[in-house]
C-alpha positions as CSV (number, residue, x, y, z in Angstrom):
1,M,48.7,13.9,-3.9
2,I,45.3,14.7,-2.3
3,M,42.3,14.5,-4.6
4,S,39.8,17.4,-4.5
5,V,36.3,16.8,-3.2
6,G,34.8,17.5,-6.6
7,R,37.0,15.0,-8.4
8,L,36.5,12.4,-5.7
9,T,32.7,12.7,-6.1
10,V,33.0,12.3,-9.9
11,F,35.3,9.3,-9.5
12,A,33.0,7.6,-7.0
13,A,30.0,8.1,-9.3
14,L,32.0,6.7,-12.2
15,L,33.1,3.7,-10.2
16,A,29.6,3.0,-9.1
17,S,28.3,3.1,-12.6
18,I,31.0,0.7,-13.8
19,M,30.3,-1.7,-11.0
20,Q,26.6,-1.5,-11.7
21,V,27.1,-2.4,-15.4
22,A,29.4,-5.3,-14.5
23,F,27.2,-6.6,-11.7
24,S,24.0,-6.4,-13.9
25,R,25.4,-7.9,-17.1
26,G,24.9,-11.5,-15.8
27,A,21.4,-10.7,-14.6
28,G,20.4,-9.6,-18.1
29,D,21.4,-12.9,-19.4
30,R,19.3,-14.8,-16.8
31,C,16.1,-12.8,-17.3
32,F,15.2,-13.5,-13.7
33,C,12.6,-10.7,-13.7
34,Q,10.8,-12.0,-16.8
35,V,8.0,-13.5,-14.8
36,T,5.5,-15.3,-17.0
37,G,2.5,-17.6,-17.0
38,N,-0.4,-18.3,-14.6
39,L,-0.3,-17.2,-11.0
40,D,-1.0,-19.6,-8.1
41,D,-4.4,-19.5,-6.4
42,C,-6.1,-17.6,-9.2
43,A,-6.9,-18.0,-12.9
44,C,-4.9,-15.0,-14.2
45,D,-1.6,-14.7,-16.0
46,V,1.2,-12.2,-15.7
47,E,1.0,-11.1,-19.4
48,T,-2.6,-10.1,-19.1
49,I,-1.8,-7.9,-16.1
50,D,1.2,-6.3,-17.7
51,A,-0.8,-5.3,-20.8
52,F,-3.8,-4.1,-18.9
53,N,-1.9,-2.1,-16.3
54,N,0.9,-0.5,-18.5
55,D,-1.2,0.3,-21.6
56,Q,-4.6,1.1,-20.1
57,L,-5.0,1.7,-16.4
58,F,-1.7,3.2,-15.3
59,P,-1.9,6.6,-17.2
60,K,-5.5,7.3,-16.0
61,L,-4.8,6.3,-12.4
62,Q,-1.7,8.5,-12.2
63,K,-3.6,11.5,-13.5
64,L,-6.3,10.9,-10.8
65,L,-3.7,10.7,-8.0
66,E,-2.3,14.1,-9.0
67,S,-5.6,15.7,-8.2
68,D,-6.0,17.7,-4.9
69,Y,-8.4,15.2,-3.3
70,F,-5.9,12.3,-3.5
71,R,-2.6,14.1,-3.1
72,F,-3.3,15.5,0.4
73,Y,-3.3,12.8,3.1
74,K,-3.8,13.4,6.8
75,V,-1.6,11.3,9.0
76,N,-0.1,11.2,12.6
77,L,3.6,10.4,12.3
78,D,4.2,11.0,16.0
79,K,2.3,8.0,17.4
80,P,4.6,6.0,19.7
81,C,5.6,2.4,18.8
82,P,3.2,0.1,20.7
83,F,5.5,-2.9,20.7
84,W,9.0,-1.8,21.7
85,T,11.0,1.2,22.8
86,D,11.8,3.1,19.7
87,N,15.2,4.8,19.9
88,N,16.1,4.4,16.3
89,Q,14.8,7.5,14.6
90,C,16.4,8.3,11.3
91,G,18.3,11.6,11.5
92,M,19.0,11.9,7.7
93,S,17.3,14.7,5.8
94,S,16.0,12.3,3.2
95,C,14.0,10.6,6.0
96,A,12.1,13.8,6.9
97,V,8.5,14.6,5.9
98,Q,7.5,18.1,5.1
99,P,3.9,18.7,6.3
100,C,1.6,21.2,4.6
101,S,1.1,24.6,6.0
102,P,-2.6,25.5,6.7
103,N,-3.0,27.6,3.5
104,E,-1.7,24.8,1.2
105,V,-4.7,22.4,1.8
106,P,-8.0,23.2,0.1
107,E,-10.7,24.4,2.5
108,G,-13.1,21.7,1.2
109,I,-10.7,18.9,2.2
110,K,-10.1,20.3,5.7
111,S,-13.8,20.4,6.4
112,S,-14.8,17.1,4.8
113,N,-13.4,14.4,7.0
114,H,-16.9,13.0,7.5
115,K,-18.1,9.7,6.0
116,Y,-19.9,9.7,2.7
117,K,-23.4,8.3,3.0
118,R,-26.3,8.1,0.7
119,R,-28.9,10.7,1.6
120,F,-32.2,9.2,2.7
121,K,-35.7,10.4,3.3
122,V,-37.4,10.2,6.7
123,S,-39.6,7.3,6.0
124,H,-39.5,5.4,9.3
125,P,-40.2,6.5,12.9
126,M,-36.7,5.6,14.0
127,D,-35.3,7.9,11.2
128,F,-37.4,10.8,12.6
129,L,-36.0,10.1,16.0
130,T,-32.5,10.3,14.6
131,V,-33.2,13.7,13.2
132,V,-34.8,15.2,16.3
133,C,-32.8,13.4,19.1
134,S,-30.7,15.2,21.6
135,E,-27.0,16.0,21.1
136,K,-26.1,13.4,23.7
137,T,-28.1,10.7,21.8
138,R,-26.5,11.8,18.5
139,E,-23.1,11.4,20.1
140,A,-24.0,7.9,21.3
141,L,-25.2,7.0,17.8
142,Q,-21.9,8.3,16.3
143,N,-20.0,6.2,18.8
144,W,-22.0,3.1,17.7
145,N,-21.1,3.9,14.1
146,L,-17.4,4.1,15.0
147,H,-17.6,0.8,16.9
148,D,-19.3,-0.8,13.8
149,D,-16.6,0.6,11.5
150,E,-13.8,-0.7,13.8
151,A,-15.3,-4.2,13.7
152,E,-15.2,-4.2,9.9
153,R,-11.7,-2.7,9.4
154,F,-8.5,-4.7,8.7
155,C,-6.2,-1.9,9.8
156,V,-5.8,0.9,12.3
157,I,-6.7,4.4,11.0
158,D,-5.3,7.5,12.6
159,D,-7.5,9.8,14.4
160,V,-7.6,12.8,12.0
161,E,-8.9,15.0,14.7
162,S,-5.8,14.5,16.8
163,P,-3.7,17.7,17.2
164,D,-0.7,15.5,16.1
165,A,-2.3,14.7,12.8
166,Q,-1.1,16.8,9.9
167,Y,-1.8,17.0,6.2
168,V,1.0,15.8,3.9
169,D,1.3,16.5,0.2
170,L,2.2,13.0,-1.2
171,L,3.5,14.5,-4.5
172,L,6.1,16.6,-2.6
173,N,7.1,13.7,-0.3
174,P,7.5,10.8,-2.8
175,E,8.4,7.3,-1.8
176,R,12.0,6.6,-2.6
177,F,15.2,5.3,-1.0
178,T,16.2,7.3,2.0
179,G,19.1,5.4,3.4
180,Y,17.0,3.8,6.1
181,K,18.4,0.2,6.5
182,G,20.2,-2.2,8.8
183,P,19.0,-3.7,12.1
184,A,16.2,-1.1,12.7
185,A,14.6,-1.7,9.3
186,W,15.2,-5.5,9.6
187,Q,13.3,-5.5,13.0
188,I,10.2,-4.1,11.3
189,W,10.0,-6.8,8.6
190,N,11.0,-9.5,11.1
191,S,8.1,-8.6,13.3
192,I,5.7,-8.6,10.4
193,Y,6.9,-12.0,9.0
194,E,7.7,-13.9,12.2
195,E,4.8,-12.8,14.3
196,N,1.9,-11.8,12.1
197,C,2.2,-13.5,8.7
198,F,1.0,-17.1,9.2
199,K,4.5,-18.2,8.1
200,P,5.0,-22.0,7.7
201,F,6.7,-23.5,10.7
202,T,9.3,-25.0,8.4
203,V,10.5,-21.5,7.3
204,R,12.8,-19.8,9.8
205,R,14.3,-16.3,9.6
206,P,17.7,-15.9,11.3
207,V,17.9,-13.8,14.5
208,Y,19.1,-10.4,13.3
209,P,22.3,-10.2,15.4
210,Q,23.7,-13.2,13.6
211,V,22.9,-11.7,10.2
212,F,24.6,-8.3,10.8
213,R,27.5,-9.6,12.8
214,S,28.4,-12.5,10.5
215,G,29.5,-10.2,7.7
216,Q,27.4,-12.2,5.2
217,G,26.2,-8.9,3.7
218,K,23.2,-8.5,1.4
219,D,22.9,-12.2,0.5
220,A,22.0,-12.9,4.1
221,R,19.7,-9.9,4.3
222,Q,17.7,-11.1,1.3
223,T,17.5,-14.6,2.6
224,C,16.0,-13.5,5.9
225,F,13.5,-11.4,4.0
226,S,12.3,-14.4,2.0
227,C,8.6,-14.9,1.8
228,F,7.8,-18.4,0.5
229,S,4.8,-18.8,-1.8
230,S,4.9,-22.6,-1.6
231,C,3.3,-23.4,1.7
232,P,2.5,-27.1,2.0
233,G,-0.3,-27.8,4.5
234,Q,-1.5,-24.2,4.7
235,C,-5.1,-23.3,3.8
236,V,-5.6,-21.0,0.8
237,E,-6.7,-18.1,3.1
238,K,-3.5,-18.1,5.1
239,R,-1.4,-18.7,2.0
240,A,-3.1,-15.7,0.3
241,F,-2.5,-13.5,3.3
242,Y,1.1,-14.4,3.3
243,R,1.4,-13.6,-0.4
244,L,-0.2,-10.2,0.1
245,I,2.5,-9.2,2.7
246,S,5.2,-10.6,0.4
247,G,3.8,-8.7,-2.5
248,L,3.6,-5.5,-0.5
249,H,7.3,-6.0,0.5
250,S,8.3,-6.6,-3.1
251,S,6.5,-3.5,-4.3
252,I,8.2,-1.3,-1.7
253,N,11.6,-2.8,-2.7
254,I,10.9,-2.0,-6.4
255,H,10.0,1.6,-5.5
256,L,13.3,2.0,-3.6
257,S,15.3,0.5,-6.4
258,A,13.6,2.7,-9.0
259,R,14.2,5.9,-7.0
260,Y,17.5,5.2,-5.5
261,L,19.9,7.9,-4.2
262,M,22.6,7.6,-6.8
263,D,24.4,10.9,-6.3
264,D,24.5,12.8,-3.0
265,N,26.9,15.8,-2.8
266,W,26.9,19.4,-1.8
267,F,25.3,20.5,-5.0
268,Q,22.5,18.0,-5.7
269,K,20.8,14.8,-4.8
270,K,20.0,12.6,-7.8
271,W,17.5,9.7,-7.6
272,S,17.3,7.2,-10.4
273,H,17.1,3.4,-11.2
274,N,19.6,1.2,-9.5
275,V,19.8,-2.0,-11.5
276,S,22.2,-3.7,-9.2
277,E,20.1,-3.0,-6.2
278,F,17.1,-4.4,-8.0
279,Q,19.1,-7.5,-8.9
280,Q,20.2,-8.1,-5.3
281,R,16.6,-8.1,-4.1
282,F,15.1,-10.2,-6.9
283,D,17.8,-12.2,-8.8
284,S,17.1,-15.9,-8.1
285,E,20.8,-16.7,-7.8
286,L,21.2,-14.0,-5.1
287,T,18.0,-14.8,-3.1
288,A,18.1,-18.6,-2.9
289,G,15.5,-18.8,-5.7
290,E,13.0,-16.6,-3.9
291,G,13.3,-13.4,-6.1
292,P,10.9,-14.5,-8.9
293,K,8.4,-15.8,-6.3
294,R,8.4,-12.4,-4.7
295,L,7.6,-10.8,-8.0
296,R,4.7,-13.2,-8.6
297,N,3.4,-12.3,-5.2
298,L,3.4,-8.7,-6.4
299,Y,1.1,-9.6,-9.2
300,F,-1.1,-11.5,-6.7
301,L,-1.4,-8.3,-4.6
302,Y,-2.3,-6.3,-7.8
303,L,-5.2,-8.7,-8.5
304,I,-6.6,-8.4,-5.0
305,E,-6.5,-4.6,-4.9
306,L,-7.8,-4.3,-8.5
307,R,-10.7,-6.6,-7.6
308,A,-11.5,-4.4,-4.5
309,L,-11.7,-1.2,-6.6
310,A,-14.0,-2.9,-9.1
311,K,-16.3,-4.1,-6.3
312,A,-16.4,-0.6,-4.8
313,L,-17.8,0.9,-8.0
314,P,-21.5,1.1,-6.6
315,F,-20.3,3.1,-3.6
316,F,-18.6,5.7,-5.8
317,Q,-21.4,5.8,-8.3
318,Q,-23.8,7.2,-5.7
319,S,-25.0,10.7,-6.7
320,S,-24.4,11.9,-3.1
321,F,-20.7,11.0,-3.2
322,Q,-18.4,13.8,-4.2
323,L,-14.6,14.3,-4.3
324,Y,-15.2,17.5,-2.4
325,T,-12.4,20.0,-2.3
326,G,-14.5,23.2,-2.6
327,Q,-13.8,23.5,-6.4
328,P,-17.0,22.3,-8.0
329,R,-15.9,22.1,-11.6
330,K,-12.7,20.3,-10.8
331,D,-14.4,18.1,-8.3
332,Q,-16.9,16.9,-10.9
333,A,-14.2,16.3,-13.5
334,H,-12.2,14.3,-11.0
335,K,-15.2,12.2,-10.0
336,E,-15.8,11.4,-13.7
337,L,-12.2,10.4,-14.0
338,L,-12.4,8.3,-10.9
339,L,-15.5,6.5,-12.3
340,E,-13.6,6.0,-15.6
341,V,-10.8,4.3,-13.7
342,L,-13.2,2.1,-11.7
343,R,-15.2,1.1,-14.8
344,L,-12.0,0.2,-16.6
345,A,-10.9,-1.9,-13.6
346,D,-14.3,-3.6,-13.7
347,T,-13.6,-4.7,-17.4
348,F,-10.5,-6.7,-16.4
349,P,-11.2,-10.2,-17.8
350,L,-9.5,-12.3,-15.2
351,H,-10.5,-10.9,-11.8
352,F,-9.6,-12.7,-8.6
353,N,-12.5,-14.7,-7.2
354,E,-12.8,-13.7,-3.5
355,N,-15.6,-16.2,-3.1
356,S,-13.0,-19.0,-2.9
357,L,-11.9,-17.6,0.4
358,F,-13.7,-18.4,3.7
359,A,-16.0,-20.8,1.9
360,G,-15.9,-23.8,4.2
361,D,-17.6,-24.4,7.5
362,E,-19.3,-21.1,8.5
363,K,-18.0,-21.1,12.1
364,E,-14.5,-22.0,11.2
365,A,-14.4,-19.6,8.3
366,G,-15.6,-16.8,10.6
367,K,-12.9,-17.5,13.1
368,L,-10.2,-17.7,10.4
369,K,-11.4,-14.4,8.9
370,E,-11.2,-12.7,12.3
371,D,-7.7,-14.1,12.9
372,I,-6.5,-12.7,9.6
373,R,-8.3,-9.3,10.3
374,L,-6.6,-9.0,13.7
375,S,-3.2,-10.0,12.2
376,F,-3.4,-7.4,9.6
377,K,-4.5,-4.7,12.1
378,N,-1.4,-5.7,14.1
379,I,0.8,-5.2,11.0
380,S,-0.7,-1.7,10.5
381,R,0.3,-0.9,14.1
382,I,3.9,-1.9,13.4
383,M,4.1,1.0,10.9
384,D,4.3,3.3,13.9
385,C,7.6,1.7,14.8
386,V,9.3,2.6,11.5
387,G,12.2,5.0,12.4
388,C,12.3,6.8,9.0
389,F,9.4,9.2,8.9
390,K,9.0,9.1,5.1
391,C,9.1,5.3,5.2
392,R,6.5,5.5,8.0
393,L,4.3,7.8,5.9
394,W,4.2,5.4,2.9
395,G,4.1,2.3,5.1
396,K,1.0,3.6,6.9
397,L,-0.7,4.7,3.7
398,Q,-0.1,1.4,1.9
399,T,-1.1,-0.9,4.8
400,Q,-4.2,1.2,5.3
401,G,-4.9,1.0,1.6
402,L,-4.6,-2.8,1.6
403,G,-6.6,-3.1,4.7
404,T,-9.4,-1.0,3.1
405,A,-9.2,-3.3,0.0
406,L,-9.8,-6.3,2.2
407,K,-12.7,-4.5,3.9
408,V,-14.3,-3.9,0.5
409,L,-13.7,-7.5,-0.6
410,F,-15.5,-8.9,2.4
411,S,-18.4,-6.5,2.5
412,R,-20.3,-7.9,-0.5
413,R,-23.7,-7.8,1.0
414,Q,-23.4,-4.3,2.4
415,I,-22.1,-3.1,-1.0
416,D,-25.0,-4.8,-2.8
417,D,-27.4,-2.9,-0.5
418,L,-26.2,0.3,-2.0
419,T,-28.2,-0.4,-5.2
420,K,-31.4,-1.4,-3.4
421,P,-34.0,1.4,-3.1
422,N,-35.7,-0.1,0.0
423,V,-32.5,0.1,2.2
424,P,-32.6,3.6,3.7
425,R,-29.1,3.6,5.2
426,P,-26.7,1.1,3.8
427,A,-24.1,-0.2,6.3
428,F,-21.2,0.1,4.0
429,Q,-19.2,3.3,4.4
430,L,-15.7,4.6,3.5
431,N,-14.3,7.8,5.0
432,R,-11.9,10.1,3.2
433,Q,-8.8,8.5,4.8
434,E,-9.8,5.1,3.5
435,I,-10.6,6.5,0.0
436,V,-7.3,8.3,-0.4
437,S,-5.3,5.3,0.9
438,I,-6.9,2.6,-1.2
439,F,-6.3,4.5,-4.5
440,N,-2.8,5.6,-3.6
441,A,-1.9,2.2,-2.4
442,F,-3.1,0.7,-5.7
443,G,-1.2,3.5,-7.4
444,R,2.0,2.2,-5.8
445,I,1.3,-1.4,-6.9
446,S,0.5,-0.2,-10.4
447,T,3.7,1.8,-10.5
448,S,5.7,-1.3,-9.4
449,I,4.2,-3.3,-12.3
450,K,5.2,-0.4,-14.7
451,E,8.7,-0.2,-13.2
452,L,9.2,-3.9,-13.7
453,K,8.9,-3.2,-17.5
454,N,11.6,-0.5,-17.1
455,F,14.0,-2.8,-15.3
456,R,13.5,-5.6,-17.9
457,S,14.5,-3.1,-20.6
458,M,17.6,-2.0,-18.6
459,L,18.7,-5.5,-18.0
460,A,18.2,-6.4,-21.6
461,D,20.6,-3.6,-22.5
462,F,23.3,-5.3,-20.5
463,R,23.2,-8.5,-22.5
C-alpha cells in the first residue's frame, strides 16, 4: 500500500518530534548548557550577564533594531571570493535574499551614506582653505580620509556606491537555518580557524575529505569545529581574538538551532527551536567536552561588544549626530532610544577592561595589534566566499559589526577628543554601514544569550 504525500509528511514530522524528545532527554539531565561562574580573562560572571541582558537590555535593543535606520542595510552580495574559485552557490530558495525595491527604502537613508562628523567653525587658516579649495583638492582630502579610515578598520566594508550594492531589509531576511551545510560550509570555518585564528599548534582540525568520507557524521563535524579556550603559551591578546571567533561561531549556531526548518512541504515552511540540533552542537558528551567552552566564549564576545557600545556613547551624544531617515519626529525618538540603550550599556557593573590588551612593550604591542587587525580583515573577506546568500548577508554584517567594535575599543584617544572643545575636527568617525552593523551584530549576540535561556527551559522539560 502506497502512503499519500500528506500522510507521509505528517508521519515524518511525528517521527522527528519523537526522536528529538528521546535524543534530548539525556541532555536535560546533564544541564550542559547551564554555564555558570566567572569567565576567563575578565572579571565578569555568566549570571550577571544573563540578568542584565534578558531583563534590561534585550527588549530595548530589539525595539531599536526594528526602526527604519537599523533595518535597512546596504551590502554587495555579488563580490567574488578572493581566495578560491567558488562554484558552490546554494540553489535552495531558503538561501536567497530578497533586496529592497527603490521605493521601499526611506529617501533619507538613500542620501545619507556620508560620515557623521561634528560641525566646526572656521577658526584656523587651514580650515578656511578646506572650505574654499578646489574640487580636485577636496577629492584628494576625501581620499586621505578614506586611507585613514582603512588604517583604523578591522574589517573590509563594501563600497556602498557600487552598482552591485543593494539595500536589504533585515527584518524580512532573518538569520535562520537554510540547509547550507556540508563541505562548502566546512571550508569557510576551516579557513577561518586554520589560517586566521591564532590557533595553538597543538590543536589540529582534520582535513575535510576524511571527515565527510569517513561516515563519522555530526560528531566528527563538531570535533573539527572545536575552538579551544585553554591555550597554554598563548598571549592574552591572541587568546582573546580566538575566543571572539569561537563566540561568533557559537552565536551563529544558536541562531540556526533556534530558527531551524522543522517542517518543509508544499503548503508551508515552519521554523522553530530544534533542541536536538542545539544539543549536537553544544553537549559536552557529543563535542569532546568543547560545547560548554563554546558557550563561555559567546559570553566573552558579548562583553567585548557591550564594552564597545558603552565606549562609543560620546560619539552618539553629539548634537550633530542624527539617525537620519527623513522623518524628523521618528528620527529624534529613535535617537533618544539609542542613547537610552547606550547609557544602559554604560551602567553594566563588570565591563571588560580593554586596557589589559596590548599593554606590554609599545613596539611589540603595536605589531601584535596590527597582526590581529589584518587577520580579522582577512576573516571579513572570507565572508564573500559563503555560498548561501542569506548566510553571506548575516556573516558580512556580523563580522563587520565585530570589526567596528574592535575599532571603537582601540580608538580611546580619538573618542576622548570628541568631548574636548579645542579639537575642531576629531579623528574618530563612523559611517552608516559601521553604525548599522555594530548594533545589529550586538543584537544577534544579545538574542543568542536570550535563546540560551529558552533552550535551558526546553531541556529542563525533558527531565
